[in-house]
């Protein structure tokens, strides 16, 4: 691969598993000799040590590099809330141009840049700018991480609709299991979202406390994403 590409990982809500997916995908790409990187435009509740950055890199077998922290997480705030509020509480405001500059710099330095979203797609970065609208400006192909179980239909279909209404390229949906999801419900949820949303289901990640088992289950998902990135892959 020679041309740099990017993938945006969003989720239907907070705590669905997008950081874990980012880490698994980063590890998968690195193990396939692809120069991949990770970026999160805003992190709240952990200004000094962004938790999602650390968790993602740890999953991929990497450590935080303080020398590129400003590029990897351009905005970091103490208060755990939507970025617009966290910024206001520190008398700051998110400048989209700073995010775009950091994105372009990191994207140019990697074959694949994985960008993790902040909460859901319609989270405000400022009082006048939604995350989805900045994403639409940059036109980054986006993958949705969704819960497998109860409540996922509405959230996932709304997220698909939000992406399509902004003409943001949609790469598919990855479902993540909870500890006690009902199998009949999960299977129907995946089938229903695929049909109504007219979207590719990239796979389903079972609930595994063990990272090695989780990564093994992610491999078929990673292969589908790699095929999207590089259609010449057999």
PDB file of C-alpha atoms in Angstrom:
ATOM      1  CA  UNK A   1       0.000   0.000   0.000  1.00  0.00           C
ATOM      2  CA  UNK A   2       1.244   3.479  -0.822  1.00  0.00           C
ATOM      3  CA  UNK A   3      -1.806   5.773  -0.750  1.00  0.00           C
ATOM      4  CA  UNK A   4      -2.891   6.895   2.712  1.00  0.00           C
ATOM      5  CA  UNK A   5      -6.463   6.084   3.747  1.00  0.00           C
ATOM      6  CA  UNK A   6      -8.604   6.717   6.804  1.00  0.00           C
ATOM      7  CA  UNK A   7     -11.395   4.931   8.655  1.00  0.00           C
ATOM      8  CA  UNK A   8     -13.712   6.636  11.119  1.00  0.00           C
ATOM      9  CA  UNK A   9     -15.109   4.445  13.891  1.00  0.00           C
ATOM     10  CA  UNK A  10     -18.344   5.745  15.363  1.00  0.00           C
ATOM     11  CA  UNK A  11     -20.835   4.110  17.706  1.00  0.00           C
ATOM     12  CA  UNK A  12     -24.517   4.233  18.460  1.00  0.00           C
ATOM     13  CA  UNK A  13     -23.824   5.475  21.993  1.00  0.00           C
ATOM     14  CA  UNK A  14     -21.193   5.764  24.697  1.00  0.00           C
ATOM     15  CA  UNK A  15     -19.653   2.553  26.021  1.00  0.00           C
ATOM     16  CA  UNK A  16     -20.590   0.352  23.062  1.00  0.00           C
ATOM     17  CA  UNK A  17     -17.027  -0.803  22.381  1.00  0.00           C
ATOM     18  CA  UNK A  18     -15.632   1.464  19.687  1.00  0.00           C
ATOM     19  CA  UNK A  19     -12.316   1.938  21.519  1.00  0.00           C
ATOM     20  CA  UNK A  20     -11.884  -1.827  21.698  1.00  0.00           C
ATOM     21  CA  UNK A  21     -12.712  -2.122  17.995  1.00  0.00           C
ATOM     22  CA  UNK A  22     -10.178   0.609  17.198  1.00  0.00           C
ATOM     23  CA  UNK A  23      -7.497  -1.265  19.141  1.00  0.00           C
ATOM     24  CA  UNK A  24      -8.318  -4.595  17.519  1.00  0.00           C
ATOM     25  CA  UNK A  25      -8.297  -3.052  14.056  1.00  0.00           C
ATOM     26  CA  UNK A  26      -5.025  -1.233  14.731  1.00  0.00           C
ATOM     27  CA  UNK A  27      -3.408  -4.477  15.878  1.00  0.00           C
ATOM     28  CA  UNK A  28      -4.809  -6.366  12.881  1.00  0.00           C
ATOM     29  CA  UNK A  29      -3.460  -3.832  10.374  1.00  0.00           C
ATOM     30  CA  UNK A  30      -0.051  -3.654  12.038  1.00  0.00           C
ATOM     31  CA  UNK A  31       0.201  -7.452  11.964  1.00  0.00           C
ATOM     32  CA  UNK A  32      -0.494  -7.242   8.217  1.00  0.00           C
ATOM     33  CA  UNK A  33       2.505  -4.913   7.795  1.00  0.00           C
ATOM     34  CA  UNK A  34       0.347  -1.849   7.223  1.00  0.00           C
ATOM     35  CA  UNK A  35       1.590   1.414   8.706  1.00  0.00           C
ATOM     36  CA  UNK A  36      -1.521   2.233  10.714  1.00  0.00           C
ATOM     37  CA  UNK A  37      -2.158   4.907  13.312  1.00  0.00           C
ATOM     38  CA  UNK A  38      -4.838   6.054  15.732  1.00  0.00           C
ATOM     39  CA  UNK A  39      -6.402   9.417  16.442  1.00  0.00           C
ATOM     40  CA  UNK A  40      -9.266  10.741  18.590  1.00  0.00           C
ATOM     41  CA  UNK A  41     -10.241  14.345  18.009  1.00  0.00           C
ATOM     42  CA  UNK A  42     -11.528  15.063  21.513  1.00  0.00           C
ATOM     43  CA  UNK A  43     -11.327  13.240  24.825  1.00  0.00           C
ATOM     44  CA  UNK A  44     -13.185  14.281  27.966  1.00  0.00           C
ATOM     45  CA  UNK A  45     -12.775  13.374  31.617  1.00  0.00           C
ATOM     46  CA  UNK A  46      -9.076  12.596  31.338  1.00  0.00           C
ATOM     47  CA  UNK A  47      -7.055  15.584  30.134  1.00  0.00           C
ATOM     48  CA  UNK A  48      -3.646  14.412  31.366  1.00  0.00           C
ATOM     49  CA  UNK A  49      -3.920  10.767  30.324  1.00  0.00           C
ATOM     50  CA  UNK A  50      -6.586  10.147  27.669  1.00  0.00           C
ATOM     51  CA  UNK A  51      -8.060   6.785  28.636  1.00  0.00           C
ATOM     52  CA  UNK A  52      -9.264   5.761  25.173  1.00  0.00           C
ATOM     53  CA  UNK A  53      -5.855   6.453  23.642  1.00  0.00           C
ATOM     54  CA  UNK A  54      -4.145   4.322  26.265  1.00  0.00           C
ATOM     55  CA  UNK A  55      -6.726   1.526  25.993  1.00  0.00           C
ATOM     56  CA  UNK A  56      -6.605   1.431  22.186  1.00  0.00           C
ATOM     57  CA  UNK A  57      -2.817   1.335  22.041  1.00  0.00           C
ATOM     58  CA  UNK A  58      -2.645  -1.265  24.806  1.00  0.00           C
ATOM     59  CA  UNK A  59      -5.017  -3.531  22.843  1.00  0.00           C
ATOM     60  CA  UNK A  60      -2.726  -3.122  19.835  1.00  0.00           C
ATOM     61  CA  UNK A  61       0.378  -3.865  21.913  1.00  0.00           C
ATOM     62  CA  UNK A  62       1.663  -0.276  21.815  1.00  0.00           C
ATOM     63  CA  UNK A  63       2.497   2.427  24.345  1.00  0.00           C
ATOM     64  CA  UNK A  64       1.526   6.090  24.411  1.00  0.00           C
ATOM     65  CA  UNK A  65       4.114   8.340  22.762  1.00  0.00           C
ATOM     66  CA  UNK A  66       3.996  11.762  24.511  1.00  0.00           C
ATOM     67  CA  UNK A  67       5.750  13.413  21.559  1.00  0.00           C
ATOM     68  CA  UNK A  68       2.707  12.941  19.297  1.00  0.00           C
ATOM     69  CA  UNK A  69      -0.046  13.330  21.919  1.00  0.00           C
ATOM     70  CA  UNK A  70      -1.106  16.730  20.549  1.00  0.00           C
ATOM     71  CA  UNK A  71      -1.671  15.144  17.152  1.00  0.00           C
ATOM     72  CA  UNK A  72      -3.315  11.958  18.390  1.00  0.00           C
ATOM     73  CA  UNK A  73      -5.748  13.725  20.732  1.00  0.00           C
ATOM     74  CA  UNK A  74      -5.847  17.424  19.772  1.00  0.00           C
ATOM     75  CA  UNK A  75      -8.452  18.322  22.412  1.00  0.00           C
ATOM     76  CA  UNK A  76      -8.430  16.956  25.953  1.00  0.00           C
ATOM     77  CA  UNK A  77     -10.658  18.099  28.814  1.00  0.00           C
ATOM     78  CA  UNK A  78     -11.173  17.313  32.502  1.00  0.00           C
ATOM     79  CA  UNK A  79     -14.967  17.207  32.744  1.00  0.00           C
ATOM     80  CA  UNK A  80     -16.590  13.978  31.448  1.00  0.00           C
ATOM     81  CA  UNK A  81     -19.284  15.301  29.108  1.00  0.00           C
ATOM     82  CA  UNK A  82     -19.941  16.225  25.503  1.00  0.00           C
ATOM     83  CA  UNK A  83     -16.898  18.102  24.143  1.00  0.00           C
ATOM     84  CA  UNK A  84     -18.784  21.384  23.737  1.00  0.00           C
ATOM     85  CA  UNK A  85     -19.634  21.507  27.447  1.00  0.00           C
ATOM     86  CA  UNK A  86     -16.275  20.207  28.648  1.00  0.00           C
ATOM     87  CA  UNK A  87     -14.586  22.949  26.617  1.00  0.00           C
ATOM     88  CA  UNK A  88     -16.897  25.681  27.916  1.00  0.00           C
ATOM     89  CA  UNK A  89     -16.219  24.712  31.525  1.00  0.00           C
ATOM     90  CA  UNK A  90     -12.529  25.432  30.852  1.00  0.00           C
ATOM     91  CA  UNK A  91     -13.299  28.668  28.973  1.00  0.00           C
ATOM     92  CA  UNK A  92     -12.122  27.061  25.772  1.00  0.00           C
ATOM     93  CA  UNK A  93     -13.709  26.319  22.407  1.00  0.00           C
ATOM     94  CA  UNK A  94     -12.941  23.597  19.912  1.00  0.00           C
ATOM     95  CA  UNK A  95     -11.555  24.952  16.656  1.00  0.00           C
ATOM     96  CA  UNK A  96     -12.390  22.566  13.787  1.00  0.00           C
ATOM     97  CA  UNK A  97      -9.413  23.855  11.819  1.00  0.00           C
ATOM     98  CA  UNK A  98      -7.079  22.553  14.515  1.00  0.00           C
ATOM     99  CA  UNK A  99      -8.709  19.129  14.251  1.00  0.00           C
ATOM    100  CA  UNK A 100      -8.498  19.152  10.459  1.00  0.00           C
ATOM    101  CA  UNK A 101      -4.821  20.115  10.572  1.00  0.00           C
ATOM    102  CA  UNK A 102      -3.997  17.333  13.050  1.00  0.00           C
ATOM    103  CA  UNK A 103      -6.005  14.868  10.977  1.00  0.00           C
ATOM    104  CA  UNK A 104      -4.247  15.776   7.748  1.00  0.00           C
ATOM    105  CA  UNK A 105      -0.819  15.562   9.385  1.00  0.00           C
ATOM    106  CA  UNK A 106      -1.424  12.108  10.856  1.00  0.00           C
ATOM    107  CA  UNK A 107      -3.192  10.822   7.759  1.00  0.00           C
ATOM    108  CA  UNK A 108      -0.246  11.822   5.580  1.00  0.00           C
ATOM    109  CA  UNK A 109       2.124   9.902   7.881  1.00  0.00           C
ATOM    110  CA  UNK A 110       0.191   6.609   7.799  1.00  0.00           C
ATOM    111  CA  UNK A 111      -1.098   4.197   5.216  1.00  0.00           C
ATOM    112  CA  UNK A 112      -4.267   3.836   7.293  1.00  0.00           C
ATOM    113  CA  UNK A 113      -5.387   6.234  10.022  1.00  0.00           C
ATOM    114  CA  UNK A 114      -8.080   4.995  12.400  1.00  0.00           C
ATOM    115  CA  UNK A 115     -10.076   7.907  13.822  1.00  0.00           C
ATOM    116  CA  UNK A 116     -12.262   7.205  16.844  1.00  0.00           C
ATOM    117  CA  UNK A 117     -15.422   9.213  17.371  1.00  0.00           C
ATOM    118  CA  UNK A 118     -16.658  10.845  20.556  1.00  0.00           C
ATOM    119  CA  UNK A 119     -19.778   9.161  21.926  1.00  0.00           C
ATOM    120  CA  UNK A 120     -22.346   8.994  19.143  1.00  0.00           C
ATOM    121  CA  UNK A 121     -22.409  10.631  15.734  1.00  0.00           C
ATOM    122  CA  UNK A 122     -24.470  13.712  16.667  1.00  0.00           C
ATOM    123  CA  UNK A 123     -22.384  14.796  19.640  1.00  0.00           C
ATOM    124  CA  UNK A 124     -21.728  18.574  19.538  1.00  0.00           C
ATOM    125  CA  UNK A 125     -18.105  19.686  19.251  1.00  0.00           C
ATOM    126  CA  UNK A 126     -19.294  23.281  19.671  1.00  0.00           C
ATOM    127  CA  UNK A 127     -22.741  24.870  20.021  1.00  0.00           C
ATOM    128  CA  UNK A 128     -22.715  25.272  16.236  1.00  0.00           C
ATOM    129  CA  UNK A 129     -20.927  22.155  15.009  1.00  0.00           C
ATOM    130  CA  UNK A 130     -21.877  18.500  15.305  1.00  0.00           C
ATOM    131  CA  UNK A 131     -19.244  15.794  15.006  1.00  0.00           C
ATOM    132  CA  UNK A 132     -21.173  14.397  12.028  1.00  0.00           C
ATOM    133  CA  UNK A 133     -20.940  17.689  10.163  1.00  0.00           C
ATOM    134  CA  UNK A 134     -17.166  17.859  10.503  1.00  0.00           C
ATOM    135  CA  UNK A 135     -17.014  14.232   9.391  1.00  0.00           C
ATOM    136  CA  UNK A 136     -19.142  15.105   6.348  1.00  0.00           C
ATOM    137  CA  UNK A 137     -16.697  17.858   5.467  1.00  0.00           C
ATOM    138  CA  UNK A 138     -13.784  15.411   5.535  1.00  0.00           C
ATOM    139  CA  UNK A 139     -15.720  12.534   3.913  1.00  0.00           C
ATOM    140  CA  UNK A 140     -14.002   9.795   5.896  1.00  0.00           C
ATOM    141  CA  UNK A 141     -15.435   6.290   5.324  1.00  0.00           C
ATOM    142  CA  UNK A 142     -17.224   5.342   8.537  1.00  0.00           C
ATOM    143  CA  UNK A 143     -17.899   2.082  10.371  1.00  0.00           C
ATOM    144  CA  UNK A 144     -20.585   1.868  13.046  1.00  0.00           C
ATOM    145  CA  UNK A 145     -20.057  -0.097  16.256  1.00  0.00           C
ATOM    146  CA  UNK A 146     -23.458  -1.159  17.617  1.00  0.00           C
ATOM    147  CA  UNK A 147     -24.745  -3.213  20.516  1.00  0.00           C
ATOM    148  CA  UNK A 148     -25.989  -6.649  19.533  1.00  0.00           C
ATOM    149  CA  UNK A 149     -28.850  -6.819  22.002  1.00  0.00           C
ATOM    150  CA  UNK A 150     -31.968  -5.018  23.098  1.00  0.00           C
ATOM    151  CA  UNK A 151     -32.345  -1.395  21.980  1.00  0.00           C
ATOM    152  CA  UNK A 152     -29.945  -1.503  19.068  1.00  0.00           C
ATOM    153  CA  UNK A 153     -32.460  -1.270  16.212  1.00  0.00           C
ATOM    154  CA  UNK A 154     -33.493   2.343  16.700  1.00  0.00           C
ATOM    155  CA  UNK A 155     -30.028   3.625  17.609  1.00  0.00           C
ATOM    156  CA  UNK A 156     -28.300   1.876  14.732  1.00  0.00           C
ATOM    157  CA  UNK A 157     -30.842   2.773  12.055  1.00  0.00           C
ATOM    158  CA  UNK A 158     -30.795   6.416  13.186  1.00  0.00           C
ATOM    159  CA  UNK A 159     -26.999   6.439  12.937  1.00  0.00           C
ATOM    160  CA  UNK A 160     -27.155   4.954   9.437  1.00  0.00           C
ATOM    161  CA  UNK A 161     -29.707   7.587   8.437  1.00  0.00           C
ATOM    162  CA  UNK A 162     -27.548  10.393   9.843  1.00  0.00           C
ATOM    163  CA  UNK A 163     -24.541   9.222   7.842  1.00  0.00           C
ATOM    164  CA  UNK A 164     -26.483   8.793   4.614  1.00  0.00           C
ATOM    165  CA  UNK A 165     -28.241  12.158   4.902  1.00  0.00           C
ATOM    166  CA  UNK A 166     -24.781  13.777   4.995  1.00  0.00           C
ATOM    167  CA  UNK A 167     -23.469  11.576   2.179  1.00  0.00           C
ATOM    168  CA  UNK A 168     -20.734  10.148   4.435  1.00  0.00           C
ATOM    169  CA  UNK A 169     -19.386   6.830   3.042  1.00  0.00           C
ATOM    170  CA  UNK A 170     -20.677   3.942   5.170  1.00  0.00           C
ATOM    171  CA  UNK A 171     -18.390   0.945   5.482  1.00  0.00           C
ATOM    172  CA  UNK A 172     -20.677  -1.290   7.523  1.00  0.00           C
ATOM    173  CA  UNK A 173     -21.689  -2.243  11.057  1.00  0.00           C
ATOM    174  CA  UNK A 174     -19.836  -4.253  13.702  1.00  0.00           C
ATOM    175  CA  UNK A 175     -21.994  -5.697  16.481  1.00  0.00           C
ATOM    176  CA  UNK A 176     -20.654  -6.162  20.009  1.00  0.00           C
ATOM    177  CA  UNK A 177     -22.209  -8.607  22.460  1.00  0.00           C
ATOM    178  CA  UNK A 178     -22.972  -7.948  26.100  1.00  0.00           C
ATOM    179  CA  UNK A 179     -22.510 -10.582  28.752  1.00  0.00           C
ATOM    180  CA  UNK A 180     -26.064 -11.904  28.674  1.00  0.00           C
ATOM    181  CA  UNK A 181     -27.531 -11.038  25.266  1.00  0.00           C
ATOM    182  CA  UNK A 182     -30.378 -13.229  24.026  1.00  0.00           C
ATOM    183  CA  UNK A 183     -29.211 -15.170  20.966  1.00  0.00           C
ATOM    184  CA  UNK A 184     -32.589 -15.136  19.188  1.00  0.00           C
ATOM    185  CA  UNK A 185     -32.815 -11.373  19.612  1.00  0.00           C
ATOM    186  CA  UNK A 186     -29.224 -10.758  18.480  1.00  0.00           C
ATOM    187  CA  UNK A 187     -29.588 -12.807  15.298  1.00  0.00           C
ATOM    188  CA  UNK A 188     -32.795 -11.000  14.370  1.00  0.00           C
ATOM    189  CA  UNK A 189     -31.318  -7.580  15.200  1.00  0.00           C
ATOM    190  CA  UNK A 190     -28.416  -8.160  12.825  1.00  0.00           C
ATOM    191  CA  UNK A 191     -30.687  -9.437  10.053  1.00  0.00           C
ATOM    192  CA  UNK A 192     -33.160  -6.584  10.518  1.00  0.00           C
ATOM    193  CA  UNK A 193     -30.532  -3.847  10.481  1.00  0.00           C
ATOM    194  CA  UNK A 194     -28.837  -5.338   7.418  1.00  0.00           C
ATOM    195  CA  UNK A 195     -32.143  -5.437   5.521  1.00  0.00           C
ATOM    196  CA  UNK A 196     -33.784  -2.177   6.591  1.00  0.00           C
ATOM    197  CA  UNK A 197     -30.533  -0.224   6.736  1.00  0.00           C
ATOM    198  CA  UNK A 198     -29.240  -1.731   3.472  1.00  0.00           C
ATOM    199  CA  UNK A 199     -25.843  -2.002   5.111  1.00  0.00           C
ATOM    200  CA  UNK A 200     -23.116  -4.625   5.275  1.00  0.00           C
ATOM    201  CA  UNK A 201     -22.728  -6.442   8.583  1.00  0.00           C
ATOM    202  CA  UNK A 202     -18.976  -6.736   8.998  1.00  0.00           C
ATOM    203  CA  UNK A 203     -19.289  -9.147  11.896  1.00  0.00           C
ATOM    204  CA  UNK A 204     -20.149  -9.749  15.502  1.00  0.00           C
ATOM    205  CA  UNK A 205     -17.789  -9.730  18.455  1.00  0.00           C
ATOM    206  CA  UNK A 206     -18.759 -12.148  21.229  1.00  0.00           C
ATOM    207  CA  UNK A 207     -18.228 -11.126  24.836  1.00  0.00           C
ATOM    208  CA  UNK A 208     -14.707 -12.289  25.724  1.00  0.00           C
ATOM    209  CA  UNK A 209     -12.824 -11.020  28.795  1.00  0.00           C
ATOM    210  CA  UNK A 210      -9.673 -12.519  27.259  1.00  0.00           C
ATOM    211  CA  UNK A 211      -7.972 -10.274  24.672  1.00  0.00           C
ATOM    212  CA  UNK A 212      -6.529 -13.154  22.646  1.00  0.00           C
ATOM    213  CA  UNK A 213      -9.961 -14.754  22.194  1.00  0.00           C
ATOM    214  CA  UNK A 214     -11.424 -11.372  21.286  1.00  0.00           C
ATOM    215  CA  UNK A 215      -8.729 -10.699  18.704  1.00  0.00           C
ATOM    216  CA  UNK A 216      -9.244 -14.130  17.172  1.00  0.00           C
ATOM    217  CA  UNK A 217     -12.955 -13.412  16.814  1.00  0.00           C
ATOM    218  CA  UNK A 218     -12.112 -10.043  15.224  1.00  0.00           C
ATOM    219  CA  UNK A 219      -9.931 -11.543  12.478  1.00  0.00           C
ATOM    220  CA  UNK A 220     -12.781 -12.132   9.949  1.00  0.00           C
ATOM    221  CA  UNK A 221     -13.964  -8.550  10.602  1.00  0.00           C
ATOM    222  CA  UNK A 222     -10.468  -7.215  10.030  1.00  0.00           C
ATOM    223  CA  UNK A 223     -10.200  -9.152   6.771  1.00  0.00           C
ATOM    224  CA  UNK A 224     -13.408  -7.558   5.462  1.00  0.00           C
ATOM    225  CA  UNK A 225     -12.171  -4.087   6.384  1.00  0.00           C
ATOM    226  CA  UNK A 226      -8.803  -4.773   4.792  1.00  0.00           C
ATOM    227  CA  UNK A 227     -10.617  -5.797   1.615  1.00  0.00           C
ATOM    228  CA  UNK A 228     -12.414  -2.433   1.641  1.00  0.00           C
ATOM    229  CA  UNK A 229      -9.139  -0.579   2.126  1.00  0.00           C
ATOM    230  CA  UNK A 230      -7.326  -2.583  -0.534  1.00  0.00           C
ATOM    231  CA  UNK A 231      -9.648  -4.383  -2.983  1.00  0.00           C
ATOM    232  CA  UNK A 232      -6.671  -6.246  -4.499  1.00  0.00           C
ATOM    233  CA  UNK A 233      -6.271  -8.299  -1.304  1.00  0.00           C
ATOM    234  CA  UNK A 234      -7.319 -11.884  -2.151  1.00  0.00           C
TER     235      UNK A 234
END
